[in-house]
């Protein structure tokens, strides 16, 4: 299988990268961090860019593309730390009316794993619909009906949280096969966002290492920091290979084991994002712990993304099971 990005895919990635570079700036992140972490006008612009309707059939107003293209888009969204329940609204494009156009913001909870109550609902005040994934199917409910209370200081200031002891059952809208598919697709798109975080933290670290001087020369010229950044690059490329392979396997399941490919992508990309985020902060020295330097946003977003659609422990357990069952 050819994993190289085609010219058309590169144009798509460039368009999203250009949008994020000009629209989702560090200044905007600082502003949103004090205003609840959600921007309705940005959300509508992302919808008009086709983020939520990307894989919807052309006959229903979408672009008719596949997971190979979707991971490139979500890689860029992860790189710029675009806020909001992006993955859930993308997954809901064919399940919830208005999700594809951005008119309805869809969030969700993955209860197919081992997570027990209580629950943490992200971006609850912005949501029109909350999807619940369970092993036996998918349900939707009105997030305003769920008894919740806000978390005063969420880990990621761009991901507001509400705490719920219990949730209503909701209305069943799809069966077990759909729930399983959404969980695999969700894990892959989150892995793509984590890949974007791994890339962004390397870029931020290298840029700083080129201009910050110590003992009369840039700190990037010191061997210890060169090794640190080389390790960041190696982790980024390993994650890229795993994420692209998972997307290709979802598009063409006949080429391999989908569950194994997705678990590998989520596990490897999460490790790359976490270690690169930490290295980025360390490379900035004391400045890395300040609010003004964006390094902390990447680290906090990684903690949030790592827990979605299966934690590292859950993905490792899937891989262990698959390996043990292999002939």
mmCIF file of C-alpha atoms in Angstrom:
data_model
loop_
_atom_site.group_PDB
_atom_site.id
_atom_site.type_symbol
_atom_site.label_atom_id
_atom_site.label_comp_id
_atom_site.label_asym_id
_atom_site.label_seq_id
_atom_site.Cartn_x
_atom_site.Cartn_y
_atom_site.Cartn_z
ATOM 1 C CA UNK A 1 0.000 0.000 0.000
ATOM 2 C CA UNK A 2 1.243 3.495 -0.901
ATOM 3 C CA UNK A 3 1.217 5.812 2.152
ATOM 4 C CA UNK A 4 2.476 8.858 0.283
ATOM 5 C CA UNK A 5 0.180 11.903 0.364
ATOM 6 C CA UNK A 6 -1.266 12.668 -3.073
ATOM 7 C CA UNK A 7 -1.232 16.122 -4.628
ATOM 8 C CA UNK A 8 -4.949 16.555 -3.930
ATOM 9 C CA UNK A 9 -4.539 15.478 -0.305
ATOM 10 C CA UNK A 10 -1.627 17.897 0.085
ATOM 11 C CA UNK A 11 -3.781 20.744 -1.255
ATOM 12 C CA UNK A 12 -6.472 19.871 1.299
ATOM 13 C CA UNK A 13 -3.916 19.833 4.119
ATOM 14 C CA UNK A 14 -2.419 23.136 2.946
ATOM 15 C CA UNK A 15 -5.858 24.784 2.908
ATOM 16 C CA UNK A 16 -6.600 23.734 6.502
ATOM 17 C CA UNK A 17 -3.069 24.650 7.610
ATOM 18 C CA UNK A 18 -3.422 28.117 6.086
ATOM 19 C CA UNK A 19 -6.799 28.631 7.765
ATOM 20 C CA UNK A 20 -5.486 27.548 11.153
ATOM 21 C CA UNK A 21 -2.341 29.666 10.845
ATOM 22 C CA UNK A 22 -4.320 32.865 10.286
ATOM 23 C CA UNK A 23 -7.467 32.160 12.313
ATOM 24 C CA UNK A 24 -6.470 29.999 15.300
ATOM 25 C CA UNK A 25 -3.613 32.080 16.639
ATOM 26 C CA UNK A 26 -1.970 32.008 20.054
ATOM 27 C CA UNK A 27 -3.669 35.350 20.784
ATOM 28 C CA UNK A 28 -7.060 33.750 20.099
ATOM 29 C CA UNK A 29 -6.203 30.814 22.382
ATOM 30 C CA UNK A 30 -5.274 33.221 25.188
ATOM 31 C CA UNK A 31 -8.573 35.068 24.654
ATOM 32 C CA UNK A 32 -10.709 31.903 24.552
ATOM 33 C CA UNK A 33 -8.996 30.552 27.660
ATOM 34 C CA UNK A 34 -10.694 33.352 29.609
ATOM 35 C CA UNK A 35 -14.061 32.990 27.827
ATOM 36 C CA UNK A 36 -15.015 29.361 28.179
ATOM 37 C CA UNK A 37 -12.894 27.883 25.390
ATOM 38 C CA UNK A 38 -15.490 27.963 22.608
ATOM 39 C CA UNK A 39 -15.930 30.392 19.697
ATOM 40 C CA UNK A 40 -19.217 30.092 17.775
ATOM 41 C CA UNK A 41 -17.962 32.106 14.784
ATOM 42 C CA UNK A 42 -14.830 29.937 14.514
ATOM 43 C CA UNK A 43 -17.028 26.840 14.707
ATOM 44 C CA UNK A 44 -19.142 28.042 11.783
ATOM 45 C CA UNK A 45 -16.027 28.819 9.747
ATOM 46 C CA UNK A 46 -14.722 25.294 10.378
ATOM 47 C CA UNK A 47 -18.075 23.915 9.203
ATOM 48 C CA UNK A 48 -17.902 26.027 6.026
ATOM 49 C CA UNK A 49 -14.368 24.720 5.493
ATOM 50 C CA UNK A 50 -15.927 21.238 5.382
ATOM 51 C CA UNK A 51 -14.406 19.803 8.560
ATOM 52 C CA UNK A 52 -17.643 18.155 9.708
ATOM 53 C CA UNK A 53 -18.966 17.067 6.292
ATOM 54 C CA UNK A 54 -15.630 15.814 4.969
ATOM 55 C CA UNK A 55 -16.574 12.116 4.819
ATOM 56 C CA UNK A 56 -20.270 12.605 4.187
ATOM 57 C CA UNK A 57 -21.373 11.345 0.732
ATOM 58 C CA UNK A 58 -21.547 14.025 -1.946
ATOM 59 C CA UNK A 59 -25.215 13.148 -2.513
ATOM 60 C CA UNK A 60 -25.923 14.377 1.031
ATOM 61 C CA UNK A 61 -23.912 17.573 0.748
ATOM 62 C CA UNK A 62 -20.539 16.252 1.885
ATOM 63 C CA UNK A 63 -17.146 15.938 0.224
ATOM 64 C CA UNK A 64 -17.234 12.143 -0.060
ATOM 65 C CA UNK A 65 -13.657 11.720 1.178
ATOM 66 C CA UNK A 66 -12.209 9.005 3.411
ATOM 67 C CA UNK A 67 -10.289 8.583 6.642
ATOM 68 C CA UNK A 68 -6.998 9.142 4.778
ATOM 69 C CA UNK A 69 -8.072 12.732 4.116
ATOM 70 C CA UNK A 70 -9.763 13.159 7.510
ATOM 71 C CA UNK A 71 -6.575 12.409 9.464
ATOM 72 C CA UNK A 72 -4.701 15.072 7.484
ATOM 73 C CA UNK A 73 -7.370 17.630 8.419
ATOM 74 C CA UNK A 74 -7.448 16.641 12.097
ATOM 75 C CA UNK A 75 -3.649 16.592 12.208
ATOM 76 C CA UNK A 76 -3.722 20.302 11.320
ATOM 77 C CA UNK A 77 -6.535 20.999 13.799
ATOM 78 C CA UNK A 78 -4.482 19.315 16.512
ATOM 79 C CA UNK A 79 -1.400 21.268 15.508
ATOM 80 C CA UNK A 80 -3.163 24.616 16.038
ATOM 81 C CA UNK A 81 -5.106 23.413 19.138
ATOM 82 C CA UNK A 82 -8.463 24.264 17.557
ATOM 83 C CA UNK A 83 -10.972 24.138 20.439
ATOM 84 C CA UNK A 84 -14.371 22.444 20.599
ATOM 85 C CA UNK A 85 -15.798 18.917 20.272
ATOM 86 C CA UNK A 86 -14.452 18.602 16.719
ATOM 87 C CA UNK A 87 -14.220 14.822 16.553
ATOM 88 C CA UNK A 88 -17.696 14.199 17.980
ATOM 89 C CA UNK A 89 -19.361 16.661 15.587
ATOM 90 C CA UNK A 90 -17.476 15.119 12.661
ATOM 91 C CA UNK A 91 -18.595 11.616 13.687
ATOM 92 C CA UNK A 92 -22.196 12.830 14.072
ATOM 93 C CA UNK A 93 -22.458 14.325 10.578
ATOM 94 C CA UNK A 94 -24.769 11.524 9.391
ATOM 95 C CA UNK A 95 -26.475 10.880 12.731
ATOM 96 C CA UNK A 96 -27.571 14.317 13.918
ATOM 97 C CA UNK A 97 -29.257 16.888 11.703
ATOM 98 C CA UNK A 98 -27.331 20.161 11.610
ATOM 99 C CA UNK A 99 -24.015 18.649 12.770
ATOM 100 C CA UNK A 100 -22.449 18.731 9.293
ATOM 101 C CA UNK A 101 -23.415 22.370 8.709
ATOM 102 C CA UNK A 102 -22.224 23.487 12.137
ATOM 103 C CA UNK A 103 -25.729 24.585 13.162
ATOM 104 C CA UNK A 104 -25.756 21.976 15.948
ATOM 105 C CA UNK A 105 -22.659 21.379 18.084
ATOM 106 C CA UNK A 106 -22.419 17.718 19.039
ATOM 107 C CA UNK A 107 -20.407 16.407 21.955
ATOM 108 C CA UNK A 108 -20.192 12.939 23.343
ATOM 109 C CA UNK A 109 -19.168 10.414 25.934
ATOM 110 C CA UNK A 110 -17.546 7.097 25.162
ATOM 111 C CA UNK A 111 -18.948 4.617 27.669
ATOM 112 C CA UNK A 112 -17.921 1.579 25.598
ATOM 113 C CA UNK A 113 -14.695 1.347 27.576
ATOM 114 C CA UNK A 114 -14.241 0.844 31.279
ATOM 115 C CA UNK A 115 -15.009 4.414 32.428
ATOM 116 C CA UNK A 116 -17.578 4.286 35.282
ATOM 117 C CA UNK A 117 -19.687 7.150 36.669
ATOM 118 C CA UNK A 118 -19.252 10.009 37.429
ATOM 119 C CA UNK A 119 -18.765 11.522 33.981
ATOM 120 C CA UNK A 120 -17.041 14.618 32.651
ATOM 121 C CA UNK A 121 -18.914 16.357 29.810
ATOM 122 C CA UNK A 122 -16.764 18.619 27.636
ATOM 123 C CA UNK A 123 -18.087 21.930 26.232
ATOM 124 C CA UNK A 124 -21.531 21.219 27.713
ATOM 125 C CA UNK A 125 -22.793 24.826 27.459
ATOM 126 C CA UNK A 126 -22.082 24.925 23.702
ATOM 127 C CA UNK A 127 -23.706 21.552 22.930
ATOM 128 C CA UNK A 128 -27.014 21.001 21.187
ATOM 129 C CA UNK A 129 -26.761 17.206 21.340
ATOM 130 C CA UNK A 130 -24.772 14.786 23.482
ATOM 131 C CA UNK A 131 -24.013 11.371 21.979
ATOM 132 C CA UNK A 132 -23.478 8.369 24.247
ATOM 133 C CA UNK A 133 -21.462 5.422 22.932
ATOM 134 C CA UNK A 134 -22.154 2.114 24.645
ATOM 135 C CA UNK A 135 -21.200 -1.425 23.606
ATOM 136 C CA UNK A 136 -24.794 -2.112 22.507
ATOM 137 C CA UNK A 137 -25.416 1.099 20.567
ATOM 138 C CA UNK A 138 -25.489 4.881 20.267
ATOM 139 C CA UNK A 139 -27.932 7.162 22.086
ATOM 140 C CA UNK A 140 -28.539 10.901 21.891
ATOM 141 C CA UNK A 141 -29.770 13.150 24.646
ATOM 142 C CA UNK A 142 -30.336 16.797 25.373
ATOM 143 C CA UNK A 143 -27.282 17.909 27.380
ATOM 144 C CA UNK A 144 -29.412 20.517 29.150
ATOM 145 C CA UNK A 145 -31.499 17.682 30.693
ATOM 146 C CA UNK A 146 -28.526 16.102 32.379
ATOM 147 C CA UNK A 147 -27.987 17.202 36.007
ATOM 148 C CA UNK A 148 -24.448 18.572 36.043
ATOM 149 C CA UNK A 149 -22.259 21.074 37.847
ATOM 150 C CA UNK A 150 -19.321 22.963 36.328
ATOM 151 C CA UNK A 151 -15.711 22.120 37.101
ATOM 152 C CA UNK A 152 -14.211 25.374 38.361
ATOM 153 C CA UNK A 153 -10.656 24.818 37.095
ATOM 154 C CA UNK A 154 -10.493 22.304 34.233
ATOM 155 C CA UNK A 155 -7.029 21.031 33.335
ATOM 156 C CA UNK A 156 -7.197 22.472 29.806
ATOM 157 C CA UNK A 157 -8.536 26.058 29.928
ATOM 158 C CA UNK A 158 -9.780 25.547 26.345
ATOM 159 C CA UNK A 159 -11.846 22.472 27.289
ATOM 160 C CA UNK A 160 -14.502 23.446 29.857
ATOM 161 C CA UNK A 161 -15.928 20.534 31.865
ATOM 162 C CA UNK A 162 -19.157 19.679 33.680
ATOM 163 C CA UNK A 163 -19.381 16.918 36.236
ATOM 164 C CA UNK A 164 -22.343 14.499 36.083
ATOM 165 C CA UNK A 165 -23.125 11.833 38.685
ATOM 166 C CA UNK A 166 -25.653 10.151 36.399
ATOM 167 C CA UNK A 167 -26.987 10.634 32.865
ATOM 168 C CA UNK A 168 -30.423 9.916 31.345
ATOM 169 C CA UNK A 169 -30.575 6.931 28.986
ATOM 170 C CA UNK A 170 -31.395 9.111 25.958
ATOM 171 C CA UNK A 171 -32.914 8.025 22.647
ATOM 172 C CA UNK A 172 -31.254 5.109 20.856
ATOM 173 C CA UNK A 173 -30.276 6.147 17.305
ATOM 174 C CA UNK A 174 -27.874 3.393 16.163
ATOM 175 C CA UNK A 175 -26.845 -0.140 17.051
ATOM 176 C CA UNK A 176 -23.736 -1.924 18.286
ATOM 177 C CA UNK A 177 -22.003 -2.021 14.883
ATOM 178 C CA UNK A 178 -22.297 1.760 14.551
ATOM 179 C CA UNK A 179 -20.988 2.271 18.084
ATOM 180 C CA UNK A 180 -17.974 0.086 17.377
ATOM 181 C CA UNK A 181 -17.272 1.906 14.103
ATOM 182 C CA UNK A 182 -17.588 5.353 15.675
ATOM 183 C CA UNK A 183 -15.200 4.377 18.473
ATOM 184 C CA UNK A 184 -12.555 3.197 16.013
ATOM 185 C CA UNK A 185 -12.945 6.278 13.824
ATOM 186 C CA UNK A 186 -12.953 8.563 16.852
ATOM 187 C CA UNK A 187 -9.758 7.018 18.213
ATOM 188 C CA UNK A 188 -8.050 7.490 14.842
ATOM 189 C CA UNK A 189 -9.064 11.145 14.524
ATOM 190 C CA UNK A 190 -7.923 11.862 18.081
ATOM 191 C CA UNK A 191 -4.631 10.117 17.246
ATOM 192 C CA UNK A 192 -4.316 12.495 14.285
ATOM 193 C CA UNK A 193 -4.821 15.469 16.614
ATOM 194 C CA UNK A 194 -2.135 14.063 18.920
ATOM 195 C CA UNK A 195 0.192 13.746 15.918
ATOM 196 C CA UNK A 196 -0.457 17.433 15.232
ATOM 197 C CA UNK A 197 0.466 18.268 18.827
ATOM 198 C CA UNK A 198 3.714 16.270 18.488
ATOM 199 C CA UNK A 199 4.571 18.210 15.326
ATOM 200 C CA UNK A 200 3.682 21.613 16.767
ATOM 201 C CA UNK A 201 5.708 21.143 19.939
ATOM 202 C CA UNK A 202 8.757 20.187 17.865
ATOM 203 C CA UNK A 203 8.308 23.319 15.727
ATOM 204 C CA UNK A 204 7.930 25.557 18.784
ATOM 205 C CA UNK A 205 10.973 23.984 20.459
ATOM 206 C CA UNK A 206 13.206 24.257 17.378
ATOM 207 C CA UNK A 207 12.168 27.871 16.740
ATOM 208 C CA UNK A 208 13.026 28.809 20.319
ATOM 209 C CA UNK A 209 16.330 26.898 20.245
ATOM 210 C CA UNK A 210 17.413 28.907 17.205
ATOM 211 C CA UNK A 211 16.934 32.341 18.805
ATOM 212 C CA UNK A 212 17.615 31.765 22.520
ATOM 213 C CA UNK A 213 21.295 32.303 23.207
ATOM 214 C CA UNK A 214 23.443 31.111 26.088
ATOM 215 C CA UNK A 215 27.208 31.549 26.406
ATOM 216 C CA UNK A 216 27.177 33.609 23.211
ATOM 217 C CA UNK A 217 25.510 31.107 20.884
ATOM 218 C CA UNK A 218 22.031 29.644 20.185
ATOM 219 C CA UNK A 219 21.063 26.901 22.639
ATOM 220 C CA UNK A 220 20.099 24.694 19.703
ATOM 221 C CA UNK A 221 23.810 24.275 18.947
ATOM 222 C CA UNK A 222 24.370 22.373 22.219
ATOM 223 C CA UNK A 223 24.589 18.623 21.694
ATOM 224 C CA UNK A 224 22.287 17.690 24.565
ATOM 225 C CA UNK A 225 19.456 19.782 23.103
ATOM 226 C CA UNK A 226 20.146 18.472 19.587
ATOM 227 C CA UNK A 227 19.617 14.956 20.917
ATOM 228 C CA UNK A 228 16.402 16.024 22.637
ATOM 229 C CA UNK A 229 14.981 17.513 19.437
ATOM 230 C CA UNK A 230 16.131 14.534 17.356
ATOM 231 C CA UNK A 231 14.193 12.260 19.710
ATOM 232 C CA UNK A 232 11.139 14.514 19.290
ATOM 233 C CA UNK A 233 11.427 14.189 15.505
ATOM 234 C CA UNK A 234 11.754 10.394 15.690
ATOM 235 C CA UNK A 235 8.627 10.140 17.881
ATOM 236 C CA UNK A 236 6.716 12.423 15.498
ATOM 237 C CA UNK A 237 7.562 10.308 12.438
ATOM 238 C CA UNK A 238 6.722 7.043 14.215
ATOM 239 C CA UNK A 239 3.343 8.501 15.167
ATOM 240 C CA UNK A 240 2.759 9.732 11.619
ATOM 241 C CA UNK A 241 3.352 6.251 10.182
ATOM 242 C CA UNK A 242 0.980 4.658 12.712
ATOM 243 C CA UNK A 243 -1.803 7.232 12.226
ATOM 244 C CA UNK A 244 -1.665 7.138 8.436
ATOM 245 C CA UNK A 245 -1.634 3.312 8.533
ATOM 246 C CA UNK A 246 -4.735 3.267 10.764
ATOM 247 C CA UNK A 247 -6.587 5.607 8.404
ATOM 248 C CA UNK A 248 -5.630 3.520 5.366
ATOM 249 C CA UNK A 249 -6.724 0.333 7.140
ATOM 250 C CA UNK A 250 -10.093 1.865 8.030
ATOM 251 C CA UNK A 251 -10.569 2.881 4.380
ATOM 252 C CA UNK A 252 -9.445 -0.571 3.168
ATOM 253 C CA UNK A 253 -10.079 -3.085 5.977
ATOM 254 C CA UNK A 254 -9.057 -5.959 3.730
ATOM 255 C CA UNK A 255 -5.369 -4.972 4.126
ATOM 256 C CA UNK A 256 -5.084 -5.635 7.864
ATOM 257 C CA UNK A 257 -6.546 -5.794 11.352
ATOM 258 C CA UNK A 258 -8.437 -2.525 11.890
ATOM 259 C CA UNK A 259 -8.573 -2.740 15.697
ATOM 260 C CA UNK A 260 -4.859 -3.450 15.930
ATOM 261 C CA UNK A 261 -3.979 -0.576 13.568
ATOM 262 C CA UNK A 262 -6.186 1.919 15.446
ATOM 263 C CA UNK A 263 -4.913 0.860 18.878
ATOM 264 C CA UNK A 264 -1.325 1.221 17.664
ATOM 265 C CA UNK A 265 -2.013 4.692 16.252
ATOM 266 C CA UNK A 266 -3.690 5.985 19.416
ATOM 267 C CA UNK A 267 -1.013 4.520 21.696
ATOM 268 C CA UNK A 268 1.991 5.717 19.685
ATOM 269 C CA UNK A 269 0.571 9.172 18.897
ATOM 270 C CA UNK A 270 -0.374 9.786 22.538
ATOM 271 C CA UNK A 271 3.131 8.869 23.686
ATOM 272 C CA UNK A 272 4.683 11.117 21.035
ATOM 273 C CA UNK A 273 2.481 14.082 21.973
ATOM 274 C CA UNK A 274 3.042 13.630 25.715
ATOM 275 C CA UNK A 275 6.830 13.263 25.513
ATOM 276 C CA UNK A 276 7.217 16.020 22.929
ATOM 277 C CA UNK A 277 5.063 18.417 24.978
ATOM 278 C CA UNK A 278 7.173 17.773 28.062
ATOM 279 C CA UNK A 279 10.391 18.174 26.075
ATOM 280 C CA UNK A 280 9.112 21.442 24.605
ATOM 281 C CA UNK A 281 8.500 22.857 28.091
ATOM 282 C CA UNK A 282 11.878 21.606 29.318
ATOM 283 C CA UNK A 283 13.697 23.122 26.359
ATOM 284 C CA UNK A 284 12.172 26.541 27.131
ATOM 285 C CA UNK A 285 13.609 26.414 30.658
ATOM 286 C CA UNK A 286 11.787 28.627 33.147
ATOM 287 C CA UNK A 287 9.909 30.365 30.321
ATOM 288 C CA UNK A 288 8.200 27.072 29.504
ATOM 289 C CA UNK A 289 6.190 27.273 32.738
ATOM 290 C CA UNK A 290 4.768 30.736 32.043
ATOM 291 C CA UNK A 291 1.268 31.434 30.763
ATOM 292 C CA UNK A 292 2.546 33.538 27.849
ATOM 293 C CA UNK A 293 4.511 30.698 26.203
ATOM 294 C CA UNK A 294 1.953 28.345 24.545
ATOM 295 C CA UNK A 295 3.865 25.173 25.470
ATOM 296 C CA UNK A 296 1.520 24.504 28.397
ATOM 297 C CA UNK A 297 -1.552 24.467 26.111
ATOM 298 C CA UNK A 298 -0.117 21.522 24.149
ATOM 299 C CA UNK A 299 0.694 19.592 27.303
ATOM 300 C CA UNK A 300 -2.779 20.124 28.766
ATOM 301 C CA UNK A 301 -4.561 19.286 25.493
ATOM 302 C CA UNK A 302 -2.550 16.068 25.266
ATOM 303 C CA UNK A 303 -3.851 14.976 28.686
ATOM 304 C CA UNK A 304 -7.410 15.618 27.469
ATOM 305 C CA UNK A 305 -7.014 13.828 24.131
ATOM 306 C CA UNK A 306 -5.161 10.855 25.611
ATOM 307 C CA UNK A 307 -8.265 9.890 27.606
ATOM 308 C CA UNK A 308 -10.702 9.957 24.662
ATOM 309 C CA UNK A 309 -11.849 6.780 22.867
ATOM 310 C CA UNK A 310 -9.675 4.511 24.977
ATOM 311 C CA UNK A 311 -6.784 5.388 27.282
ATOM 312 C CA UNK A 312 -3.215 4.235 26.705
ATOM 313 C CA UNK A 313 -3.809 1.298 29.057
ATOM 314 C CA UNK A 314 -6.904 0.231 27.105
ATOM 315 C CA UNK A 315 -5.091 0.476 23.767
ATOM 316 C CA UNK A 316 -2.119 -1.460 25.157
ATOM 317 C CA UNK A 317 -4.496 -4.179 26.377
ATOM 318 C CA UNK A 318 -6.025 -4.451 22.894
ATOM 319 C CA UNK A 319 -2.566 -4.789 21.353
ATOM 320 C CA UNK A 320 -1.563 -7.423 23.901
ATOM 321 C CA UNK A 321 -4.716 -9.401 23.184
ATOM 322 C CA UNK A 322 -4.171 -9.181 19.425
ATOM 323 C CA UNK A 323 -0.521 -10.196 19.751
ATOM 324 C CA UNK A 324 -1.350 -13.166 21.966
ATOM 325 C CA UNK A 325 -4.007 -14.343 19.516
ATOM 326 C CA UNK A 326 -1.721 -14.035 16.483
ATOM 327 C CA UNK A 327 -0.594 -17.366 14.962
#
